[in-house]
Coordinates of C-alpha atoms in Angstrom, one line a residue:
M230 CA -63.2 -194.4 35.9
S231 CA -65.7 -195.5 33.2
L232 CA -65.6 -194.4 29.5
S233 CA -67.9 -195.9 26.8
L234 CA -65.8 -197.3 24.0
R235 CA -66.6 -195.8 20.6
L236 CA -64.9 -194.5 17.5
P237 CA -63.3 -191.0 18.0
N238 CA -64.8 -188.3 15.9
L239 CA -62.7 -186.1 13.5
H240 CA -62.4 -183.2 16.0
E241 CA -61.1 -185.5 18.7
L242 CA -58.6 -187.2 16.3
L243 CA -57.3 -183.9 15.1
T244 CA -56.9 -182.6 18.6
V245 CA -55.0 -185.7 19.7
V246 CA -52.7 -185.6 16.7
V247 CA -51.9 -181.9 16.9
S248 CA -51.4 -181.7 20.7
N249 CA -49.1 -184.7 20.7
S250 CA -47.2 -183.5 17.7
V251 CA -46.6 -180.2 19.4
A252 CA -45.6 -182.0 22.6
L253 CA -43.1 -184.2 20.7
A254 CA -41.5 -181.1 19.0
I255 CA -41.1 -179.3 22.3
A256 CA -39.7 -182.4 24.0
C257 CA -37.2 -183.0 21.2
W258 CA -36.0 -179.4 21.5
L259 CA -35.6 -179.7 25.3
H260 CA -34.4 -183.3 25.4
E261 CA -30.8 -182.3 26.0
W262 CA -31.6 -180.1 29.1
L263 CA -34.4 -182.0 30.9
A264 CA -34.6 -185.3 32.7
L265 CA -36.9 -188.0 31.5
A266 CA -39.5 -187.4 34.2
N267 CA -39.6 -183.7 33.4
L268 CA -40.1 -184.4 29.7
S269 CA -43.2 -186.5 30.6
L270 CA -44.9 -183.3 31.9
I271 CA -44.9 -181.9 28.4
F272 CA -46.9 -184.9 27.1
L273 CA -49.1 -184.6 30.2
T274 CA -49.9 -181.1 29.1
A275 CA -51.0 -182.5 25.7
V276 CA -53.4 -184.9 27.5
L277 CA -54.8 -182.0 29.6
A278 CA -55.3 -179.9 26.4
C279 CA -57.3 -182.8 24.8
A280 CA -59.5 -183.1 27.9
I281 CA -60.2 -179.4 28.0
L282 CA -60.7 -178.9 24.3
T283 CA -62.7 -182.0 23.5
S284 CA -63.7 -184.8 26.0
S285 CA -62.5 -187.4 28.5
Y286 CA -62.5 -189.9 25.6
A287 CA -60.0 -187.8 23.6
A288 CA -57.9 -187.5 26.8
L289 CA -57.8 -191.3 27.1
L290 CA -56.7 -191.6 23.5
S291 CA -54.1 -188.9 24.0
S292 CA -52.8 -190.7 27.1
V293 CA -52.2 -193.9 25.1
V294 CA -50.6 -192.0 22.2
S295 CA -48.4 -190.0 24.5
F296 CA -47.4 -193.1 26.3
I297 CA -46.3 -194.8 23.1
T298 CA -44.6 -191.6 21.7
F299 CA -42.8 -191.0 24.9
N300 CA -41.6 -194.6 25.0
F301 CA -40.6 -194.7 21.4
F302 CA -38.6 -191.5 21.2
F303 CA -37.2 -190.9 24.7
T304 CA -36.4 -194.2 26.5
T305 CA -33.5 -196.5 25.7
P306 CA -33.3 -198.2 23.3
Y307 CA -34.5 -195.2 21.2
F308 CA -37.0 -195.8 18.4
S309 CA -38.2 -199.0 20.0
L310 CA -41.1 -199.9 22.4
A311 CA -38.8 -202.1 24.5
V312 CA -37.7 -200.7 27.9
Y313 CA -34.5 -202.1 29.4
E314 CA -34.1 -199.8 32.4
R315 CA -36.3 -200.4 35.4
E316 CA -36.3 -196.6 36.3
Q317 CA -37.5 -195.7 32.9
L318 CA -40.2 -198.4 33.0
L319 CA -41.5 -197.0 36.3
T320 CA -41.5 -193.5 34.8
L321 CA -43.6 -194.7 31.9
L322 CA -46.1 -196.5 34.1
F323 CA -46.5 -193.6 36.4
F324 CA -46.9 -191.3 33.4
L325 CA -49.6 -193.4 32.0
L326 CA -51.5 -193.7 35.3
I327 CA -51.3 -189.9 35.9
A328 CA -52.2 -189.1 32.3
L329 CA -55.3 -191.3 32.6
V330 CA -56.4 -189.8 35.9
V331 CA -55.7 -186.2 34.9
G332 CA -57.4 -186.6 31.5
K333 CA -60.5 -188.2 33.0
T334 CA -60.7 -185.5 35.8
A335 CA -60.2 -182.6 33.4
G336 CA -62.7 -184.1 30.9
D337 CA -65.3 -184.5 33.6
S338 CA -64.7 -181.0 34.8
R339 CA -65.2 -179.7 31.3
K340 CA -68.5 -181.7 31.0
R341 CA -69.8 -180.3 34.3
M342 CA -68.9 -176.8 33.1
L343 CA -70.7 -177.2 29.9
A344 CA -73.7 -178.6 31.7
L345 CA -73.6 -175.7 34.1
N346 CA -73.4 -173.2 31.2
A347 CA -76.3 -174.9 29.5
S348 CA -78.3 -174.7 32.8
R349 CA -77.5 -171.0 33.2
L350 CA -78.5 -170.4 29.5
A351 CA -81.8 -172.2 30.1
E352 CA -82.4 -170.2 33.2
E353 CA -81.7 -167.0 31.3
Q354 CA -84.0 -168.0 28.5
E355 CA -86.7 -168.8 31.1
R356 CA -86.1 -165.4 32.7
L357 CA -86.5 -163.6 29.4
R358 CA -89.6 -165.7 28.6
S359 CA -91.1 -164.8 32.0
A360 CA -90.2 -161.2 31.5
L361 CA -91.8 -161.1 28.0
L362 CA -95.0 -162.8 29.3
A363 CA -95.2 -160.3 32.2
S364 CA -94.5 -157.4 29.8
V365 CA -97.1 -158.6 27.3
S366 CA -99.6 -159.1 30.1
H367 CA -99.2 -155.6 31.5
D368 CA -98.5 -153.6 28.4
L369 CA -101.3 -155.2 26.3
R370 CA -103.9 -155.4 29.0
T371 CA -103.5 -151.8 30.2
P372 CA -104.4 -150.0 26.9
L373 CA -106.9 -152.7 26.1
A374 CA -108.7 -152.2 29.4
S375 CA -108.8 -148.4 28.7
I376 CA -110.2 -149.0 25.2
I377 CA -112.8 -151.5 26.4
G378 CA -113.8 -149.1 29.2
A379 CA -114.2 -146.1 26.9
T380 CA -116.1 -148.0 24.2
S381 CA -118.3 -149.6 26.8
S382 CA -119.2 -146.1 28.2
L383 CA -119.9 -144.9 24.7
R384 CA -122.3 -147.8 24.1
T385 CA -124.1 -147.9 27.4
L386 CA -124.2 -144.1 28.2
D387 CA -124.6 -142.8 24.7
E388 CA -127.7 -140.6 25.5
Q389 CA -126.3 -139.3 28.7
L390 CA -123.0 -138.2 27.3
S391 CA -122.4 -134.7 26.0
R392 CA -120.5 -134.0 22.8
Q393 CA -117.4 -133.1 24.8
D394 CA -117.6 -136.3 26.8
R395 CA -117.8 -138.4 23.6
F396 CA -114.9 -136.6 22.2
E397 CA -112.8 -137.2 25.3
L398 CA -113.7 -140.9 25.3
L399 CA -112.9 -141.3 21.6
D400 CA -109.6 -139.4 22.1
G401 CA -108.7 -141.8 24.9
V402 CA -109.5 -144.7 22.6
L403 CA -107.3 -143.3 19.9
S404 CA -104.4 -142.5 22.3
E405 CA -104.5 -146.0 23.8
S406 CA -104.8 -147.6 20.4
E407 CA -101.7 -145.8 19.2
R408 CA -99.9 -146.8 22.4
L409 CA -100.9 -150.4 21.8
N410 CA -99.7 -150.2 18.2
R411 CA -96.3 -148.9 19.2
Y412 CA -95.8 -151.6 21.7
I413 CA -96.7 -154.4 19.2
Q414 CA -94.4 -152.7 16.7
N415 CA -91.6 -152.8 19.3
L416 CA -92.2 -156.5 19.9
L417 CA -92.1 -157.2 16.2
D418 CA -88.9 -155.2 15.7
M419 CA -87.2 -156.9 18.6
T420 CA -88.1 -160.3 17.2
R421 CA -86.6 -159.3 13.8
L422 CA -83.5 -157.8 15.4
G423 CA -83.0 -161.0 17.4
H424 CA -83.2 -163.2 14.4
G425 CA -81.1 -161.0 12.2
E426 CA -84.0 -160.4 9.8
L427 CA -84.1 -156.6 9.9
A428 CA -83.3 -155.5 6.4
I429 CA -81.9 -152.0 6.1
E430 CA -83.3 -150.3 2.9
R431 CA -81.5 -147.0 3.0
D432 CA -82.5 -143.6 1.5
W433 CA -81.5 -140.0 1.8
V434 CA -83.6 -138.2 4.5
V435 CA -83.6 -134.9 6.3
F436 CA -83.2 -135.2 10.1
D437 CA -85.8 -132.5 10.7
D438 CA -88.4 -134.6 8.8
L439 CA -87.6 -137.6 11.1
V440 CA -88.1 -135.6 14.2
T441 CA -91.3 -134.0 13.0
S442 CA -92.8 -137.4 12.1
A443 CA -91.8 -138.9 15.5
I444 CA -93.4 -135.9 17.4
K445 CA -96.5 -136.2 15.3
R446 CA -96.9 -139.9 16.2
L447 CA -96.5 -139.0 19.9
A448 CA -98.9 -136.0 19.8
N449 CA -101.2 -137.4 22.5
T450 CA -98.2 -138.5 24.7
L451 CA -96.6 -135.0 24.5
V452 CA -99.7 -132.9 25.0
H453 CA -98.6 -131.7 28.5
L454 CA -95.0 -131.2 27.6
K455 CA -92.9 -128.6 25.7
I456 CA -90.6 -129.7 22.9
E457 CA -87.5 -127.7 22.2
Q458 CA -85.6 -128.3 19.0
Q459 CA -82.0 -127.2 18.9
W460 CA -80.2 -127.4 15.5
A461 CA -79.7 -125.4 12.4
T462 CA -81.8 -127.0 9.7
D463 CA -79.8 -125.5 6.8
T464 CA -76.5 -126.8 8.1
L465 CA -77.3 -130.4 9.0
P466 CA -76.2 -133.0 6.5
L467 CA -78.6 -135.5 4.9
L468 CA -78.8 -138.9 6.6
Y469 CA -78.4 -142.1 4.4
V470 CA -80.5 -144.5 6.6
N471 CA -83.7 -146.4 6.7
P472 CA -86.1 -143.6 7.6
A473 CA -88.7 -145.9 9.3
L474 CA -86.1 -147.5 11.6
I475 CA -84.4 -144.2 12.7
E476 CA -87.8 -142.6 13.2
Q477 CA -88.9 -145.6 15.4
A478 CA -85.7 -145.2 17.4
L479 CA -86.5 -141.5 18.0
V480 CA -90.1 -142.4 18.9
N481 CA -88.9 -144.9 21.6
V482 CA -86.4 -142.4 23.1
I483 CA -88.8 -139.4 23.1
E484 CA -91.7 -141.6 24.5
N485 CA -89.3 -142.8 27.2
A486 CA -88.4 -139.2 28.1
A487 CA -92.1 -138.2 28.1
R488 CA -93.0 -141.0 30.5
F489 CA -90.7 -139.7 33.2
S490 CA -90.9 -136.0 32.6
P491 CA -92.9 -133.8 35.0
C492 CA -96.2 -132.3 33.8
N493 CA -95.4 -129.1 31.7
G494 CA -91.8 -130.2 31.6
V495 CA -89.4 -129.6 28.7
I496 CA -87.9 -132.2 26.4
N497 CA -85.0 -130.9 24.4
I498 CA -84.0 -132.5 21.1
A499 CA -80.6 -131.3 19.8
A500 CA -78.5 -132.3 16.8
A501 CA -75.1 -131.4 15.4
E502 CA -72.5 -132.7 13.0
S503 CA -69.3 -133.9 14.6
D504 CA -66.1 -131.8 14.2
D505 CA -64.6 -134.3 11.8
G506 CA -67.7 -134.5 9.7
Q507 CA -68.0 -138.2 10.0
T508 CA -71.0 -138.6 12.2
L509 CA -74.3 -136.9 13.3
L510 CA -74.8 -136.5 17.0
F511 CA -78.3 -136.0 18.3
S512 CA -79.8 -136.2 21.7
V513 CA -83.1 -136.2 23.7
T514 CA -82.9 -134.6 27.1
D515 CA -85.7 -134.8 29.7
Q516 CA -86.2 -133.2 33.2
G517 CA -87.0 -136.5 34.9
P518 CA -85.4 -138.1 38.0
G519 CA -82.4 -139.4 35.9
I520 CA -80.7 -142.7 35.6
P521 CA -78.2 -143.9 38.3
P522 CA -74.6 -144.2 36.9
E523 CA -74.6 -148.0 37.5
M524 CA -77.7 -148.5 35.4
R525 CA -76.8 -146.4 32.4
A526 CA -75.5 -149.4 30.4
Q527 CA -78.2 -151.7 31.6
V528 CA -81.1 -149.6 30.4
F529 CA -80.3 -150.6 26.8
E530 CA -80.7 -154.3 27.6
M531 CA -83.9 -156.2 26.8
F532 CA -86.5 -156.2 29.5
F533 CA -84.4 -154.3 32.0
T534 CA -86.6 -152.1 34.2
G535 CA -84.8 -150.6 37.1
N536 CA -86.6 -149.7 40.3
Q537 CA -85.8 -146.0 40.2
G538 CA -84.9 -143.2 37.8
D539 CA -85.9 -143.2 34.2
R540 CA -86.2 -147.0 34.1
S541 CA -88.8 -147.6 36.9
L542 CA -91.4 -150.2 36.8
H543 CA -93.2 -148.3 34.1
G544 CA -92.7 -149.7 30.6
S545 CA -91.6 -153.1 29.3
G546 CA -87.9 -152.5 29.0
L547 CA -87.9 -152.8 25.2
G548 CA -87.9 -149.3 23.9
L549 CA -84.2 -148.4 24.5
A550 CA -83.1 -151.9 23.6
I551 CA -84.8 -151.6 20.2
C552 CA -83.2 -148.1 19.8
R553 CA -79.8 -149.6 20.3
G554 CA -80.5 -152.4 17.9
M555 CA -81.8 -150.1 15.2
L556 CA -78.9 -147.7 15.5
G557 CA -76.5 -150.6 15.6
A558 CA -77.9 -151.9 12.4
H559 CA -76.7 -148.6 10.9
Q560 CA -73.3 -148.9 12.6
G561 CA -74.4 -146.2 15.1
K562 CA -74.3 -146.0 18.9
V563 CA -76.4 -144.8 21.7
Y564 CA -75.6 -144.1 25.4
A565 CA -77.1 -142.3 28.4
E566 CA -75.7 -139.4 30.3
T567 CA -76.9 -137.0 33.1
G568 CA -78.8 -134.0 31.7
P569 CA -77.4 -130.4 31.9
N570 CA -76.9 -129.1 35.5
G571 CA -77.3 -132.7 36.8
I572 CA -81.1 -132.7 36.0
G573 CA -82.8 -135.4 34.1
T574 CA -81.4 -137.8 31.5
Q575 CA -79.7 -137.2 28.1
I576 CA -79.9 -140.0 25.6
I577 CA -77.1 -139.4 23.0
M578 CA -77.3 -141.1 19.6
I579 CA -74.6 -141.2 16.9
L580 CA -75.0 -142.1 13.3
P581 CA -72.3 -142.3 10.6
L582 CA -72.7 -139.9 7.7
A583 CA -72.5 -141.1 4.1
T584 CA -71.3 -139.2 1.0
E585 CA -73.9 -137.8 -1.3
N586 CA -72.6 -139.7 -4.3
Q587 CA -73.4 -143.0 -2.6
E588 CA -76.0 -145.2 -4.2
P589 CA -78.9 -146.7 -2.2
I590 CA -78.0 -150.2 -1.0
Y591 CA -79.7 -153.0 0.8
D592 CA -78.2 -154.4 4.0
A593 CA -79.3 -157.7 5.3

């Protein structure tokens, strides 16, 4: 058993003092009912607490303090460090030995646990780093390859291309550029969310305007799909939110629904005020393969891409995670359910409603 001698830090000193003071108080209370050997277990608990809460070194200090306190208050003659009875002396020595061993063992176990947790954290960070690199590699290179291919064709085959061919190539460049821009925006937003730097500048906005803007941004993605809107425009309350963030959350959810919807499928966007008038509930429902129940919570985690359902190997696993972060910044929620009649996926989002006499504020 080796411990480097050093001065205890403030946290260790406070832990030793507090744990031994509590042990002393309990032992004094139970002194009339417990034998001396049983009282020693109370001080042994104090040593164990120091080992778990701080370090092996604090446990060593606590062992010595407990030994002196135990001797001074509970062995005859009382309030003296002298020991006249052989049985009490043996009890004290056994207590000190056991306290040292237990303290050192518990302290080492705590150190190993901390090292294991640090190792697991490092592994998780490395996994996230690898996932991010893989995501960046795939989701940046794919649209870039399409853009490069289209522009290369425009340059080398200019005279051979018809007006319609040029239009289709340019349309592909525009579509892939918008896709690339959305992905980069997702990366930037996730970085800001992770560092707590996403400022929430709120304003009053109409929900219909947010949906219209989101659909317009996804025009090329939704070209082979039908969008159904289900809400009464004149009855929905105004939202007091950051319009850009909620719009981006809608874009991510609608794009995710479009990615897994069949050609000529229907995406339903619905909204309604809650019965108590405290929140706005809105949802995006697709006709895709759906999300297995065991994955419905995981799909909102960073870089999670399941091998089936709405979270297959397509995509980077950032869109829904960012949606959760942006809604959470507004004290909102998002969760996934099975679509009507067991078909597809329904992403349900909830935002709290503010009163119309509330002034614009800035949330850090």
